[in-house]
């Protein structure tokens, strides 16, 4: 071995340190063009605000000068990422429009508005020539996006790939407290438009960079308000961002399945209209740059393996490039699994593109602060050999340096390999179209005779928003369904049956059935939404990042058949442009009936026809040749015209009857609703608010603070809806609120400093106080005097902890893991108005309970009941079935042990009835309306580990309390626009609030 001198070693080391980062042959090195002048003042400030030399790169440590194009300083008054500066959305837009005016390389497009009416934009940056030929290019990309248009001709695709300019779509600040992206993207747009270095010029000339600098516009403006308040009160604490958008906070990045928020719809439309290849969403939470698209398993099962490879390619290269720049803390693997398709970026993965997401580091504002990391954040791991520093001063400029460097290296790498990525874009679309003949299925069919037509319409509406093509069969047809699995494996099956192979069956569908063909470019998203999910309890990933199941047909409560028989594709059908169930009135008369299939539209009708008399039938009945279910509406005092107008709009069918049917009824009322939120978190309730607004259920929105100040709640309201809080909502936090013994008030109000804070939501001069014990007393009085309190998950737990809902206890399972899963529920009491319109089996959304257990003994805080354990014989003589004996005594007759089901209260024993003042009278005992399915039928979609702890326990309980009721949900019936099949449980309780005892069978003594 040749020995090297120390000098030679040092020389090697220096050569290594100072050599430009290694590139492949012919690759352009990053760095400025020495011939182009630099904006010296701007560059000096970049340097000043960057807290460490390693927190920048040769791509962003200077700003090229331009004679006519303004830098971000024109709007910000300082450089991008400067301390103390967070621009409002209008300032960001103003700058992008200045760029558009000054440079032919920038074009700004309006892409829609938010719930509060603010504009959303997309900024295209590319060469002048590319921007002039946008339409021509779009036409090329459209052909690659839909290979049917070129007859799946690979040679033709290759020609298009050679000519097309790809589109890389970047979205910023969907999460409002993650504040860095807008300024980073302003500066990025400037660089892409102005910089003449070969590295940047190649990006500009080779592709279109499309930028939505602010995705959550309403939330951004609120966050800037909050930050300004903080700057104006530097010595005081400032409130957390309680509201982001109008409805939800962090969950705005979980809407890419249901597409219920404007921001989702606007970005999806832009992504699809531009035929973009990438959607890259910017976040802040992890030091210093985590490309979490590579993440960890399990990967979503419906993505194309080509995409998994693309994630690895871009991610690995991104890490390599930034590591070579000397930037610490850049990595690609980590604990984010890529299972759920609910994230904004994932709409690209589900529409044949590439989804990407950066977590960068941020301070939740533009203050420069020393930040100390957790050991798990700075530890060196196999995927993070160059971790972030345990402690460092961090600035918004550092964040902008990382975001821009990551994006520029990604754009450059993408451009260098664009022919490969464009070809992949085509191949993924082609493979989506090939689905029926490859992995299947051939189609999903939604039958034309679906009784819950309005919910079917809503499900098809989601698919239409997702750009899925929907067809309708013009004639009846049948398909072959594969043999059911394990059908004859029952223990009690006859020996002969056991050997019989399960046979395929035939299923008939009527004309008008909807067919979602899988031979279309966007079959992937339809398949992912309509299929079932299975997350193995043995999966090495023990902490699912989000929901594990979502099957839309199950959660919407409508029939969806997965059809593998390719014959379905040759059925006579036509494309459907708009799905609208035909509602209206049949016949003439003064009494009308509308059947009940647990559709939310029924409650909407009650509120729309306020002057009509509406009764609910307490039993099924037949009239005029029609059969009606329990809960069917009977309407009087309504004109044919009004009813026609409202039923047509809602998609409901009313039938005129010749006379009042002979059936017991009660009034259905447009209850006056107080809708309660906390100042702890508004996210979970936001989904309920969105649903109520969409359906058309009016309510008065108020905080626990306001509720606690209303003396006579019964005089103003019939129903108090208290949706889940989703915050560790302990009794103390809910009642006492956040600590007020120290610190300053945390106001949530519009002021000159904070003009956007309140928006269309709620306000307070101090978010800290909670409901208060006085408020608790008022709430209890409201129920005792005849009001209905409706709670779910953690607010159910809250009500029970307060002692409401006598006879019900709630616990958290010991080892149970049901993480955002679709599970089975069974109807227990079909006579309860809460169950009106529902079938015996209902699919519900469950996220770990709570586990309800019932008792007929007041104050009993019985632990979770386990089936069977007390029924085994004790150790003793004889076989397992034999009675035991006692030596020297004659056998005694064993008293019959009272038996009950898991969801019921154990029958009161004779011992308990001795001086039984704690025995709850039968009429006061809780009434179970739905229970969870048995353990073997429990899981429908997702993960259910240790489900035995909650299986068969009550899922929806109606507890009488004085003259009123508390209705408690263990499930979350209203969630992310996905659980529309269970909305009617909530709405049934509301419109029947003063008749909830209908059909109640008094418990036996
Ligand atoms: Zn985020």
CSV table of N, CA, C and O in Angstrom, one decimal, residues 56 99 126 195 238 253 380 411 417 425 593 621 826 890 916:
chain,number,residue,atom,x,y,z
A,56,UNK,N,-27.4,27.7,3.9
A,56,UNK,CA,-27.7,28.3,2.6
A,56,UNK,C,-27.0,27.5,1.6
A,56,UNK,O,-26.4,26.5,1.9
A,99,UNK,N,-44.7,41.1,-10.9
A,99,UNK,CA,-43.8,40.3,-11.8
A,99,UNK,C,-44.4,40.1,-13.2
A,99,UNK,O,-43.7,40.2,-14.2
A,126,UNK,N,-42.1,30.6,-16.7
A,126,UNK,CA,-41.4,29.8,-17.8
A,126,UNK,C,-40.8,30.8,-18.8
A,126,UNK,O,-40.9,32.0,-18.6
A,195,UNK,N,-33.0,35.1,-13.3
A,195,UNK,CA,-31.6,34.5,-13.2
A,195,UNK,C,-31.2,33.9,-14.6
A,195,UNK,O,-31.9,33.2,-15.2
A,238,UNK,N,-49.6,35.3,22.9
A,238,UNK,CA,-50.6,35.5,21.9
A,238,UNK,C,-51.4,34.2,21.7
A,238,UNK,O,-50.9,33.2,21.9
A,253,UNK,N,-55.8,19.6,5.1
A,253,UNK,CA,-54.9,18.7,4.3
A,253,UNK,C,-55.3,17.2,4.4
A,253,UNK,O,-54.5,16.3,4.3
A,380,UNK,N,-28.7,10.7,14.7
A,380,UNK,CA,-28.3,10.2,13.4
A,380,UNK,C,-28.9,8.9,13.2
A,380,UNK,O,-28.8,8.0,14.1
A,411,UNK,N,-36.5,21.0,-9.3
A,411,UNK,CA,-36.9,21.5,-10.6
A,411,UNK,C,-35.8,21.1,-11.7
A,411,UNK,O,-36.1,20.7,-12.8
A,417,UNK,N,-34.5,15.2,-16.4
A,417,UNK,CA,-35.1,13.8,-16.7
A,417,UNK,C,-36.5,13.9,-17.2
A,417,UNK,O,-37.3,13.0,-17.0
A,425,UNK,N,-45.6,9.6,-17.0
A,425,UNK,CA,-47.0,10.3,-16.9
A,425,UNK,C,-47.9,9.6,-17.8
A,425,UNK,O,-49.0,9.2,-17.5
A,593,UNK,N,-96.9,11.9,1.5
A,593,UNK,CA,-95.9,11.0,2.3
A,593,UNK,C,-94.6,11.0,1.6
A,593,UNK,O,-94.5,11.0,0.4
A,621,UNK,N,-96.2,1.5,7.2
A,621,UNK,CA,-97.6,1.5,6.8
A,621,UNK,C,-97.7,1.4,5.3
A,621,UNK,O,-96.6,1.6,4.6
A,826,UNK,N,-74.8,-2.4,14.4
A,826,UNK,CA,-76.1,-3.1,14.3
A,826,UNK,C,-77.2,-2.3,15.0
A,826,UNK,O,-77.0,-1.8,16.0
A,890,UNK,N,-75.2,-32.8,49.8
A,890,UNK,CA,-76.0,-33.2,48.6
A,890,UNK,C,-75.9,-32.0,47.6
A,890,UNK,O,-75.8,-30.9,48.0
A,916,UNK,N,-83.3,-1.2,47.1
A,916,UNK,CA,-82.6,-0.9,45.9
A,916,UNK,C,-82.8,0.6,45.5
A,916,UNK,O,-83.2,0.9,44.4
